[in-house]
Coordinates of C-alpha atoms in Angstrom, one line a residue:
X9 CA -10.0 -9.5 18.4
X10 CA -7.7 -6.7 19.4
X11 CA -9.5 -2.9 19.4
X12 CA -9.3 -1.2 16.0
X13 CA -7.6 1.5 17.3
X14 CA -4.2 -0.9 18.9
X15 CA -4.0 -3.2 14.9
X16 CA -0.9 -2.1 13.0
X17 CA 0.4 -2.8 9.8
X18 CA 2.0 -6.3 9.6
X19 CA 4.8 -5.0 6.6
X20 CA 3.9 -8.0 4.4
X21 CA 3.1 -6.4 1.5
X22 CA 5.6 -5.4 -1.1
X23 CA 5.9 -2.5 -3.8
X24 CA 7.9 -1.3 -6.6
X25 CA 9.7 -3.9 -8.2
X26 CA 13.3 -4.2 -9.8
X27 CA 14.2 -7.0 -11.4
X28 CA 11.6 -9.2 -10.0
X29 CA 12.6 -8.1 -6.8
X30 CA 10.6 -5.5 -4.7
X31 CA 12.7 -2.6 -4.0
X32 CA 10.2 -1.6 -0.8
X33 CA 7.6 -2.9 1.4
X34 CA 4.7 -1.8 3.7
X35 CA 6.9 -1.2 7.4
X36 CA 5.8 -2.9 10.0
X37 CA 3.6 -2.0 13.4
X38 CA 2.2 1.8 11.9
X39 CA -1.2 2.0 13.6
X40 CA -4.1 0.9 10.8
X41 CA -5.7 4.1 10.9
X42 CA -2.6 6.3 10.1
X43 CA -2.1 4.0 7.6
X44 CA -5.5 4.6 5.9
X45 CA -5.1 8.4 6.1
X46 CA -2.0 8.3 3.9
X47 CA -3.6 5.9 1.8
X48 CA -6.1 8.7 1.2
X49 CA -3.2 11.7 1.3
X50 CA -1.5 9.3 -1.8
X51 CA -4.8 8.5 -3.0
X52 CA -5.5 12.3 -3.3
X53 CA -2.2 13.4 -5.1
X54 CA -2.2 10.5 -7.4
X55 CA -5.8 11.7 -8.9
X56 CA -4.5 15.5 -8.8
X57 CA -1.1 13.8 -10.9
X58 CA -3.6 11.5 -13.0
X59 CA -5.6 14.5 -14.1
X60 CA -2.1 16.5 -15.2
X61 CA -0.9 13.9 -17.2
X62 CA -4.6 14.4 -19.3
X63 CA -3.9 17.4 -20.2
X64 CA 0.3 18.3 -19.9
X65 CA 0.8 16.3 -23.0
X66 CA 4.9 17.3 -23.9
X67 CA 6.0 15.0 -20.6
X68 CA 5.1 12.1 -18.6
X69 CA 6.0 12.7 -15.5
X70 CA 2.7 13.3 -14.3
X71 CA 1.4 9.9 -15.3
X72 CA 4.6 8.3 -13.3
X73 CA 4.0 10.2 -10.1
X74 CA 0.4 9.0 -10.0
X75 CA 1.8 5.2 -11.1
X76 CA 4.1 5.7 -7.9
X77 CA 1.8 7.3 -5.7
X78 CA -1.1 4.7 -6.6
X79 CA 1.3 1.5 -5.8
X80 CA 2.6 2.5 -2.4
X81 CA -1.4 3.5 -1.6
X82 CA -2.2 -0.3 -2.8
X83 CA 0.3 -1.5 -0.8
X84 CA -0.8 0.4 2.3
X85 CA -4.4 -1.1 1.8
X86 CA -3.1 -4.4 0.9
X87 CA -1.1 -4.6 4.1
X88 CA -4.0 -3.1 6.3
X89 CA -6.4 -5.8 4.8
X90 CA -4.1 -8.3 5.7
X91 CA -4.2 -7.3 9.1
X92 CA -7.9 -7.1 9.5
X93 CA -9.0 -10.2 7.4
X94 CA -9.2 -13.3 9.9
X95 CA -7.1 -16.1 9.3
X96 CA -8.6 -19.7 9.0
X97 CA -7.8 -21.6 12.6
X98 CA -4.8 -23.3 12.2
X99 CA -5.3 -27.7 12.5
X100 CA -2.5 -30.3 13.9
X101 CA -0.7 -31.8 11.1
X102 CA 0.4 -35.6 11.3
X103 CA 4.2 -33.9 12.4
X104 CA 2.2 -32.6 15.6

């Protein structure tokens, strides 16, 4: 297995969706770890937007910056899972 500090993103994972389409994705090759501090940067505004929206109650806007914020941080997770989950060996098939 590659060192911890050389695994980037793979850009799988996508986010923000549009008519069952997903308007953005994860990019591909940002080192893991910078990956998981913006998760935590996102992670930290959405909870700061989150509590707002409990007590600004004449708009939503609040709530839809943490909905944002919280979907691109799953995605970032999602993608750097991906990356460090191993994958099941790959068999011949018949084709082979």
């Amino acid at each position: 297995m590659n060192n911890q500090s050389e695994l980037k993103t793979i850009g799988f994972t996508p986010f923000i969706y549009c008519s069952d389409q997903a308007l953005f994705n994860v990019r591909a090759g940002v080192p893991i770890v910078e990956a998981l501090s913006q998760a935590s940067d996102l992670l930290f505004l959405a909870k700061a937007f989150a509590e707002d929206a409990t007590y600004t109650k004449d708009t939503d806007r609040h709530a839809w910056a943490a909905h944002y914020l919280t979907a691109m941080d799953k995605a970032l997770i999602d993608d750097v899972v991906k990356v460090l989950t191993p994958r099941p060996a790959r068999t011949a098939t018949k084709s082979e």
